[in-house]
mmCIF file of C-alpha atoms in Angstrom:
data_model
loop_
_atom_site.group_PDB
_atom_site.id
_atom_site.type_symbol
_atom_site.label_atom_id
_atom_site.label_comp_id
_atom_site.label_asym_id
_atom_site.label_seq_id
_atom_site.Cartn_x
_atom_site.Cartn_y
_atom_site.Cartn_z
ATOM 1 C CA MET A 1 0.000 0.000 0.000
ATOM 2 C CA LYS A 2 1.383 3.372 -1.034
ATOM 3 C CA PRO A 3 2.244 5.527 2.013
ATOM 4 C CA LEU A 4 0.316 8.764 2.456
ATOM 5 C CA ALA A 5 1.954 12.080 1.747
ATOM 6 C CA ALA A 6 2.389 14.443 4.689
ATOM 7 C CA ASN A 7 -0.733 16.507 3.881
ATOM 8 C CA GLU A 8 -2.793 13.382 3.241
ATOM 9 C CA TYR A 9 -1.675 11.875 6.531
ATOM 10 C CA ARG A 10 -2.635 15.046 8.394
ATOM 11 C CA TYR A 11 -5.992 15.159 6.612
ATOM 12 C CA SER A 12 -6.725 11.511 7.419
ATOM 13 C CA LYS A 13 -5.914 11.994 11.095
ATOM 14 C CA VAL A 14 -8.124 15.081 11.400
ATOM 15 C CA LEU A 15 -11.030 13.322 9.651
ATOM 16 C CA ARG A 16 -10.561 10.239 11.807
ATOM 17 C CA SER A 17 -10.625 12.442 14.918
ATOM 18 C CA ILE A 18 -13.826 14.069 13.681
ATOM 19 C CA GLY A 19 -15.394 10.650 13.013
ATOM 20 C CA ILE A 20 -14.582 9.402 16.521
ATOM 21 C CA THR A 21 -15.868 12.672 17.974
ATOM 22 C CA LEU A 22 -19.172 12.262 16.165
ATOM 23 C CA LEU A 23 -19.522 8.744 17.559
ATOM 24 C CA VAL A 24 -18.946 10.185 21.037
ATOM 25 C CA PHE A 25 -21.575 12.802 20.226
ATOM 26 C CA LEU A 26 -24.097 10.111 19.243
ATOM 27 C CA GLY A 27 -23.422 8.350 22.535
ATOM 28 C CA PHE A 28 -23.974 11.558 24.509
ATOM 29 C CA ILE A 29 -27.128 12.596 22.650
ATOM 30 C CA ASN A 30 -28.757 9.167 22.988
ATOM 31 C CA LEU A 31 -27.804 8.855 26.651
ATOM 32 C CA PHE A 32 -29.149 12.319 27.290
ATOM 33 C CA GLY A 33 -32.426 11.393 25.549
ATOM 34 C CA LEU A 34 -32.914 8.408 27.856
ATOM 35 C CA LEU A 35 -32.070 10.494 30.931
ATOM 36 C CA ALA A 36 -34.519 13.189 29.840
ATOM 37 C CA VAL A 37 -37.343 10.651 29.506
ATOM 38 C CA GLY A 38 -36.505 9.191 32.917
ATOM 39 C CA PHE A 39 -36.290 12.624 34.526
ATOM 40 C CA ARG A 40 -39.709 13.615 33.189
ATOM 41 C CA ALA A 41 -41.201 10.333 34.429
ATOM 42 C CA LEU A 42 -39.835 11.026 37.913
ATOM 43 C CA LEU A 43 -41.331 14.518 37.898
ATOM 44 C CA ILE A 44 -44.734 13.199 36.855
ATOM 45 C CA TYR A 45 -44.528 10.350 39.374
ATOM 46 C CA GLY A 46 -43.726 12.898 42.086
ATOM 47 C CA GLU A 47 -47.031 14.673 41.357
ATOM 48 C CA PHE A 48 -45.478 18.127 41.118
ATOM 49 C CA GLU A 49 -47.371 21.134 39.815
ATOM 50 C CA ASP A 50 -47.550 21.398 36.030
ATOM 51 C CA ILE A 51 -45.355 24.486 35.961
ATOM 52 C CA VAL A 52 -42.692 22.717 38.034
ATOM 53 C CA VAL A 53 -42.745 19.673 35.749
ATOM 54 C CA GLU A 54 -42.498 21.721 32.547
ATOM 55 C CA VAL A 55 -39.860 24.187 33.725
ATOM 56 C CA ALA A 56 -37.679 21.567 35.444
ATOM 57 C CA TYR A 57 -37.907 19.153 32.518
ATOM 58 C CA TRP A 58 -37.078 21.657 29.777
ATOM 59 C CA ILE A 59 -34.230 23.194 31.774
ATOM 60 C CA PHE A 60 -32.842 19.671 32.204
ATOM 61 C CA TYR A 61 -33.385 19.112 28.473
ATOM 62 C CA ALA A 62 -31.564 22.345 27.581
ATOM 63 C CA ILE A 63 -28.581 21.559 29.827
ATOM 64 C CA GLY A 64 -28.355 17.997 28.519
ATOM 65 C CA TYR A 65 -28.620 19.063 24.883
ATOM 66 C CA LEU A 66 -25.975 21.737 25.404
ATOM 67 C CA SER A 67 -23.630 19.241 27.083
ATOM 68 C CA ALA A 68 -24.113 16.643 24.330
ATOM 69 C CA PHE A 69 -22.651 19.118 21.819
ATOM 70 C CA MET A 70 -20.104 20.980 23.933
ATOM 71 C CA LEU A 71 -18.320 17.969 25.445
ATOM 72 C CA PRO A 72 -17.428 16.540 21.991
ATOM 73 C CA VAL A 73 -15.762 19.888 21.182
ATOM 74 C CA VAL A 74 -13.339 19.304 24.054
ATOM 75 C CA PHE A 75 -12.933 15.687 22.965
ATOM 76 C CA LEU A 76 -12.072 16.675 19.376
ATOM 77 C CA LYS A 77 -9.370 19.041 20.592
ATOM 78 C CA LYS A 78 -7.775 16.272 22.638
ATOM 79 C CA MET A 79 -7.962 13.829 19.720
ATOM 80 C CA ILE A 80 -6.264 16.172 17.241
ATOM 81 C CA CYS A 81 -3.568 17.135 19.735
ATOM 82 C CA LYS A 82 -3.017 13.461 20.580
ATOM 83 C CA ALA A 83 -2.477 12.794 16.869
ATOM 84 C CA GLY A 84 0.399 15.277 16.992
ATOM 85 C CA PHE A 85 -1.219 18.231 15.228
ATOM 86 C CA SER A 86 -2.209 21.682 16.371
ATOM 87 C CA TYR A 87 -5.895 22.234 17.054
ATOM 88 C CA GLN A 88 -7.418 25.148 15.150
ATOM 89 C CA PRO A 89 -9.453 27.260 17.601
ATOM 90 C CA MET A 90 -12.757 28.629 16.377
ATOM 91 C CA ARG A 91 -12.674 32.061 14.826
ATOM 92 C CA VAL A 92 -13.696 34.931 17.075
ATOM 93 C CA GLU A 93 -10.908 37.325 16.181
ATOM 94 C CA ARG A 94 -12.898 39.622 13.938
ATOM 95 C CA LYS A 95 -15.444 42.198 15.024
ATOM 96 C CA ALA A 96 -18.995 42.029 13.746
ATOM 97 C CA THR A 97 -19.151 43.132 10.136
ATOM 98 C CA PRO A 98 -21.314 46.185 9.317
ATOM 99 C CA TRP A 99 -22.872 44.008 6.611
ATOM 100 C CA LEU A 100 -24.314 41.613 9.210
ATOM 101 C CA PRO A 101 -27.971 42.773 8.840
ATOM 102 C CA LEU A 102 -27.824 42.051 5.103
ATOM 103 C CA ILE A 103 -26.146 38.706 5.792
ATOM 104 C CA LEU A 104 -28.917 37.760 8.223
ATOM 105 C CA PHE A 105 -31.728 38.630 5.792
ATOM 106 C CA ALA A 106 -29.990 36.898 2.882
ATOM 107 C CA GLY A 107 -29.297 33.808 4.997
ATOM 108 C CA ILE A 108 -32.884 33.611 6.250
ATOM 109 C CA ALA A 109 -34.186 33.980 2.679
ATOM 110 C CA VAL A 110 -32.059 31.088 1.407
ATOM 111 C CA ILE A 111 -32.934 28.866 4.366
ATOM 112 C CA LEU A 112 -36.625 29.769 3.990
ATOM 113 C CA ALA A 113 -36.539 28.772 0.323
ATOM 114 C CA THR A 114 -34.907 25.432 1.149
ATOM 115 C CA ALA A 115 -37.494 24.902 3.913
ATOM 116 C CA TYR A 116 -40.312 25.160 1.382
ATOM 117 C CA LEU A 117 -38.479 22.867 -1.031
ATOM 118 C CA ASN A 118 -37.877 20.454 1.850
ATOM 119 C CA ALA A 119 -41.573 20.582 2.760
ATOM 120 C CA SER A 120 -42.484 19.696 -0.827
ATOM 121 C CA MET A 121 -40.144 16.711 -0.715
ATOM 122 C CA ILE A 122 -41.671 15.570 2.581
ATOM 123 C CA SER A 123 -45.195 15.737 1.137
ATOM 124 C CA ILE A 124 -44.141 13.689 -1.891
ATOM 125 C CA PHE A 125 -42.425 10.932 0.079
ATOM 126 C CA SER A 126 -44.787 11.023 3.102
ATOM 127 C CA PHE A 127 -42.043 11.434 5.696
ATOM 128 C CA PHE A 128 -42.788 11.391 9.392
ATOM 129 C CA ASP A 129 -43.484 14.856 10.816
ATOM 130 C CA PHE A 130 -40.357 15.368 12.905
ATOM 131 C CA SER A 131 -41.912 18.395 14.606
ATOM 132 C CA LYS A 132 -43.893 15.935 16.738
ATOM 133 C CA LEU A 133 -40.662 15.215 18.608
ATOM 134 C CA LEU A 134 -40.094 18.883 19.473
ATOM 135 C CA PRO A 135 -41.522 20.681 22.524
ATOM 136 C CA GLU A 136 -45.272 20.886 22.117
ATOM 137 C CA THR A 137 -47.005 24.239 21.852
ATOM 138 C CA THR A 138 -50.714 24.580 22.499
ATOM 139 C CA GLN A 139 -53.153 27.395 21.841
ATOM 140 C CA ASN A 140 -53.186 29.933 24.690
ATOM 141 C CA ALA A 141 -50.103 28.280 26.186
ATOM 142 C CA ALA A 142 -48.865 29.554 29.535
ATOM 143 C CA TRP A 143 -46.192 32.235 29.433
ATOM 144 C CA TYR A 144 -43.550 29.884 30.766
ATOM 145 C CA ASN A 145 -44.191 27.427 27.914
ATOM 146 C CA VAL A 146 -43.575 30.205 25.405
ATOM 147 C CA VAL A 147 -40.351 31.225 27.172
ATOM 148 C CA LEU A 148 -39.184 27.605 27.312
ATOM 149 C CA ASP A 149 -39.929 27.132 23.611
ATOM 150 C CA PHE A 150 -37.711 30.067 22.686
ATOM 151 C CA LEU A 151 -34.989 28.914 25.075
ATOM 152 C CA VAL A 152 -34.900 25.255 23.996
ATOM 153 C CA ILE A 153 -35.667 25.638 20.285
ATOM 154 C CA CYS A 154 -33.996 28.975 19.484
ATOM 155 C CA LEU A 155 -31.132 29.794 21.817
ATOM 156 C CA VAL A 156 -29.599 26.486 22.935
ATOM 157 C CA PRO A 157 -29.245 24.868 19.457
ATOM 158 C CA ALA A 158 -27.906 28.126 17.990
ATOM 159 C CA VAL A 159 -25.061 28.097 20.509
ATOM 160 C CA CYS A 160 -24.073 24.456 20.893
ATOM 161 C CA GLU A 161 -24.613 23.272 17.298
ATOM 162 C CA GLU A 162 -22.491 26.141 15.955
ATOM 163 C CA PHE A 163 -19.729 25.456 18.485
ATOM 164 C CA LEU A 164 -19.408 21.854 17.313
ATOM 165 C CA PHE A 165 -20.079 21.946 13.573
ATOM 166 C CA ARG A 166 -18.720 25.340 12.596
ATOM 167 C CA GLY A 167 -16.467 26.289 15.498
ATOM 168 C CA ALA A 168 -14.759 22.904 15.840
ATOM 169 C CA ILE A 169 -15.325 20.698 12.776
ATOM 170 C CA LEU A 170 -15.360 23.279 9.984
ATOM 171 C CA THR A 171 -12.472 25.263 11.495
ATOM 172 C CA ASN A 172 -10.203 22.219 11.628
ATOM 173 C CA LEU A 173 -11.064 21.297 8.035
ATOM 174 C CA LEU A 174 -10.381 24.796 6.659
ATOM 175 C CA PRO A 175 -6.601 24.251 6.253
ATOM 176 C CA PHE A 176 -7.404 21.571 3.651
ATOM 177 C CA GLY A 177 -9.624 23.845 1.532
ATOM 178 C CA ARG A 178 -12.484 26.223 2.139
ATOM 179 C CA SER A 179 -15.128 24.739 -0.159
ATOM 180 C CA GLN A 180 -14.682 21.148 0.973
ATOM 181 C CA ALA A 181 -14.612 22.226 4.637
ATOM 182 C CA VAL A 182 -17.992 23.918 4.246
ATOM 183 C CA LEU A 183 -19.488 20.973 2.331
ATOM 184 C CA ILE A 184 -18.204 18.275 4.708
ATOM 185 C CA SER A 185 -19.333 20.148 7.825
ATOM 186 C CA ALA A 186 -22.751 20.751 6.209
ATOM 187 C CA LEU A 187 -23.056 17.062 5.272
ATOM 188 C CA LEU A 188 -22.234 15.973 8.818
ATOM 189 C CA PHE A 189 -24.609 18.627 10.185
ATOM 190 C CA GLY A 190 -27.409 17.223 8.041
ATOM 191 C CA LEU A 191 -26.659 13.634 9.087
ATOM 192 C CA MET A 192 -26.500 14.688 12.733
ATOM 193 C CA HIS A 193 -30.267 15.283 12.668
ATOM 194 C CA GLN A 194 -30.714 11.557 11.933
ATOM 195 C CA ASN A 195 -33.900 12.157 9.993
ATOM 196 C CA PHE A 196 -34.478 11.916 6.234
ATOM 197 C CA ALA A 197 -37.171 14.590 6.405
ATOM 198 C CA GLN A 198 -34.691 17.103 7.815
ATOM 199 C CA PHE A 199 -31.529 16.135 5.970
ATOM 200 C CA PHE A 200 -31.866 18.311 2.865
ATOM 201 C CA TYR A 201 -32.982 21.352 4.849
ATOM 202 C CA ALA A 202 -30.235 20.922 7.463
ATOM 203 C CA PHE A 203 -27.603 20.293 4.785
ATOM 204 C CA CYS A 204 -28.503 23.510 2.926
ATOM 205 C CA ALA A 205 -28.680 25.471 6.173
ATOM 206 C CA GLY A 206 -25.259 24.048 7.068
ATOM 207 C CA ILE A 207 -23.825 25.369 3.802
ATOM 208 C CA VAL A 208 -25.241 28.841 4.452
ATOM 209 C CA LEU A 209 -23.978 28.873 8.044
ATOM 210 C CA GLY A 210 -20.595 27.537 6.948
ATOM 211 C CA LEU A 211 -20.199 30.229 4.299
ATOM 212 C CA VAL A 212 -21.152 32.937 6.776
ATOM 213 C CA TYR A 213 -18.620 31.599 9.273
ATOM 214 C CA GLU A 214 -15.840 31.263 6.703
ATOM 215 C CA ARG A 215 -16.479 34.664 5.125
ATOM 216 C CA THR A 216 -16.983 36.690 8.304
ATOM 217 C CA GLY A 217 -14.363 34.847 10.359
ATOM 218 C CA ASN A 218 -16.582 35.064 13.415
ATOM 219 C CA ILE A 219 -18.590 32.292 15.089
ATOM 220 C CA TRP A 220 -20.956 34.821 16.659
ATOM 221 C CA SER A 221 -22.309 35.751 13.226
ATOM 222 C CA CYS A 222 -23.268 32.099 12.661
ATOM 223 C CA MET A 223 -24.895 31.826 16.056
ATOM 224 C CA LEU A 224 -26.913 34.979 15.414
ATOM 225 C CA LEU A 225 -28.070 33.708 12.009
ATOM 226 C CA HIS A 226 -28.896 30.286 13.472
ATOM 227 C CA PHE A 227 -30.792 31.909 16.351
ATOM 228 C CA THR A 228 -32.650 34.291 14.024
ATOM 229 C CA ASN A 229 -33.740 31.422 11.789
ATOM 230 C CA ASN A 230 -34.964 29.363 14.764
ATOM 231 C CA PHE A 231 -36.640 32.422 16.280
ATOM 232 C CA PHE A 232 -38.456 33.165 13.036
ATOM 233 C CA SER A 233 -39.802 29.604 12.810
ATOM 234 C CA THR A 234 -40.812 29.506 16.479
ATOM 235 C CA PHE A 235 -42.440 32.929 16.250
ATOM 236 C CA GLU A 236 -44.594 31.712 13.363
ATOM 237 C CA SER A 237 -45.702 28.712 15.415
ATOM 238 C CA GLU A 238 -46.476 30.781 18.521
ATOM 239 C CA PHE A 239 -48.286 33.371 16.397
ATOM 240 C CA ALA A 240 -50.487 30.663 14.882
ATOM 241 C CA ASN A 241 -51.283 29.276 18.335
ATOM 242 C CA ALA A 242 -52.198 32.719 19.674
ATOM 243 C CA PHE A 243 -54.365 34.015 16.813
ATOM 244 C CA GLY A 244 -55.759 30.919 15.155
ATOM 245 C CA SER A 245 -54.838 29.234 11.906
ATOM 246 C CA ARG A 246 -57.002 31.259 9.491
ATOM 247 C CA PHE A 247 -55.730 34.731 10.385
ATOM 248 C CA SER A 248 -52.184 33.621 11.154
ATOM 249 C CA SER A 249 -51.839 31.777 7.838
ATOM 250 C CA VAL A 250 -52.384 34.992 5.868
ATOM 251 C CA ALA A 251 -50.229 37.084 8.227
ATOM 252 C CA VAL A 252 -47.368 34.567 8.200
ATOM 253 C CA THR A 253 -47.464 34.316 4.395
ATOM 254 C CA ILE A 254 -47.213 38.109 4.086
ATOM 255 C CA LEU A 255 -44.364 38.157 6.609
ATOM 256 C CA GLU A 256 -42.467 35.415 4.777
ATOM 257 C CA VAL A 257 -42.880 37.175 1.411
ATOM 258 C CA LEU A 258 -41.516 40.410 2.913
ATOM 259 C CA VAL A 259 -38.586 38.635 4.575
ATOM 260 C CA PHE A 260 -37.769 36.738 1.380
ATOM 261 C CA ALA A 261 -37.950 39.934 -0.727
ATOM 262 C CA VAL A 262 -35.648 41.814 1.638
ATOM 263 C CA GLY A 263 -33.357 38.779 1.799
ATOM 264 C CA LEU A 264 -33.188 38.510 -1.984
ATOM 265 C CA ILE A 265 -32.258 42.187 -2.297
ATOM 266 C CA SER A 266 -29.682 41.744 0.470
ATOM 267 C CA ALA A 267 -28.163 38.730 -1.310
ATOM 268 C CA ILE A 268 -27.875 40.668 -4.594
ATOM 269 C CA ILE A 269 -26.163 43.577 -2.823
ATOM 270 C CA LEU A 270 -23.712 41.225 -1.088
ATOM 271 C CA ILE A 271 -22.913 39.361 -4.312
ATOM 272 C CA PHE A 272 -22.156 42.543 -6.214
ATOM 273 C CA ARG A 273 -20.224 44.026 -3.303
ATOM 274 C CA PHE A 274 -18.013 41.053 -2.475
ATOM 275 C CA SER A 275 -17.618 39.169 -5.770
ATOM 276 C CA PRO A 276 -14.920 38.437 -6.751
ATOM 277 C CA ARG A 277 -13.782 37.863 -3.242
ATOM 278 C CA LYS A 278 -10.747 39.690 -1.933
ATOM 279 C CA GLN A 279 -9.138 38.345 1.178
ATOM 280 C CA THR A 280 -5.592 38.823 2.373
ATOM 281 C CA PHE A 281 -3.047 36.979 4.461
ATOM 282 C CA ARG A 282 -1.808 38.580 7.632
ATOM 283 C CA ASP A 283 1.766 38.144 6.401
ATOM 284 C CA GLY A 284 2.410 39.349 2.867
ATOM 285 C CA ILE A 285 5.405 39.939 0.626
ATOM 286 C CA PHE A 286 7.547 43.026 1.340
ATOM 287 C CA GLY A 287 4.934 44.302 3.735
ATOM 288 C CA LYS A 288 2.132 44.105 1.163
ATOM 289 C CA PRO A 289 -0.844 41.744 1.510
ATOM 290 C CA VAL A 290 -1.166 38.904 -0.959
ATOM 291 C CA PRO A 291 -4.687 38.090 -2.234
ATOM 292 C CA ALA A 292 -5.964 34.588 -1.570
ATOM 293 C CA ASP A 293 -8.588 32.973 -3.786
ATOM 294 C CA ASP A 294 -11.248 30.512 -2.686
ATOM 295 C CA SER A 295 -9.263 27.486 -3.858
ATOM 296 C CA TYR A 296 -6.377 28.193 -1.489
ATOM 297 C CA SER A 297 -5.524 25.527 1.091
ATOM 298 C CA ALA A 298 -2.635 25.432 3.533
ATOM 299 C CA TYR A 299 -2.366 21.635 3.206
ATOM 300 C CA PRO A 300 -3.570 20.688 -0.301
ATOM 301 C CA VAL A 301 -4.791 17.121 -0.844
ATOM 302 C CA PRO A 302 -5.758 15.678 -4.268
ATOM 303 C CA ALA A 303 -9.515 15.467 -4.830
ATOM 304 C CA LYS A 304 -9.574 11.652 -5.173
ATOM 305 C CA GLN A 305 -7.640 11.260 -1.950
ATOM 306 C CA ARG A 306 -9.952 13.666 -0.130
ATOM 307 C CA ILE A 307 -12.942 11.498 -1.010
ATOM 308 C CA LYS A 308 -11.141 8.234 -0.262
ATOM 309 C CA LEU A 309 -9.776 9.393 3.094
ATOM 310 C CA PHE A 310 -13.161 10.756 4.157
ATOM 311 C CA PHE A 311 -14.489 7.195 4.429
ATOM 312 C CA ASN A 312 -12.377 6.091 7.380
ATOM 313 C CA VAL A 313 -13.688 3.477 9.828
ATOM 314 C CA PRO A 314 -15.050 5.863 12.535
ATOM 315 C CA MET A 315 -16.722 8.042 9.878
ATOM 316 C CA ILE A 316 -18.322 5.014 8.203
ATOM 317 C CA ILE A 317 -19.652 3.818 11.568
ATOM 318 C CA PHE A 318 -21.108 7.279 12.212
ATOM 319 C CA LEU A 319 -22.762 7.312 8.774
ATOM 320 C CA VAL A 320 -24.248 3.867 9.373
ATOM 321 C CA PHE A 321 -25.565 4.774 12.829
ATOM 322 C CA ALA A 322 -27.044 8.050 11.537
ATOM 323 C CA LEU A 323 -28.776 6.234 8.674
ATOM 324 C CA VAL A 324 -30.050 3.457 10.953
ATOM 325 C CA GLU A 325 -31.575 5.972 13.357
ATOM 326 C CA ALA A 326 -33.067 7.847 10.391
ATOM 327 C CA VAL A 327 -34.687 4.621 9.173
ATOM 328 C CA PHE A 328 -35.958 3.944 12.697
ATOM 329 C CA ILE A 329 -37.630 7.354 12.817
ATOM 330 C CA LEU A 330 -39.057 6.904 9.332
ATOM 331 C CA ALA A 331 -40.383 3.391 9.887
ATOM 332 C CA LEU A 332 -41.298 3.116 13.566
ATOM 333 C CA LEU A 333 -42.011 6.484 15.142
ATOM 334 C CA PRO A 334 -45.237 7.132 13.178
ATOM 335 C CA ASN A 335 -46.636 4.034 14.907
ATOM 336 C CA LEU A 336 -45.462 5.185 18.338
ATOM 337 C CA THR A 337 -46.944 8.701 18.318
#
């Protein structure tokens, strides 16, 4: 067997570390799910007040979900360092760009479009409605249920999912090429949801979030976009619950059209303003910055080798587990709900 070149060896070790980390993540997230079910059963068995049960359970859920994503970040750092390479810390060095409002509207517009396309695909293939597994919202819900919805659905995922998939995984793939780093992190982000009905939507959202992270050089921009997208979706749901489906359907449609129109204009402005891209190295030649194009990579690896090395044993096991759980949700959960 032909030995790997230095860059290929480094690439294989980083990908292997990411694969093992994702297996650890699956272990944490499944363990946390079992603990959450048990914790809720104990609360109900203890005959506590409804508000105590709901608040205690969803706070436990939020802490567990946060831990299931944050602990693998620490694990990945240890794995890469153990392999003898330097860990790339997530990017927080840049201040918020003045173009952030346009980025947010453009990002929401793209994600909204993919959400509608995803919904069409779901209707064609009759996928299980994954929203049944999310925190339930009822008409005229108590104030604390609304607060918990925004905490658990909007804030917590926006923080912990970005820390793992953009801050840790994408950052440590960037030295091997920007485009492939964004695509691989988006693919893994889509598979992480372990649901066929969500894969396409999550994959596209992962690309948008990855591009925002790579272009702005700041993880907080991704978190804000992720939070804004979740907030927008949750707001629509809460609005429908508060005002009824007939009125809210018209109002939400008008709101979505306005957001998409503003987002489309924002995207056009950003494309014309920043294309072709101009980025510079910190260290240039004779004190002058040297432009870097999108194909630049600090450790270039041939395309065929990138694909081949991606399918290492830990990564294959993760892919299999993610697909098995997706099949389980598709085949069995409709009969259990």
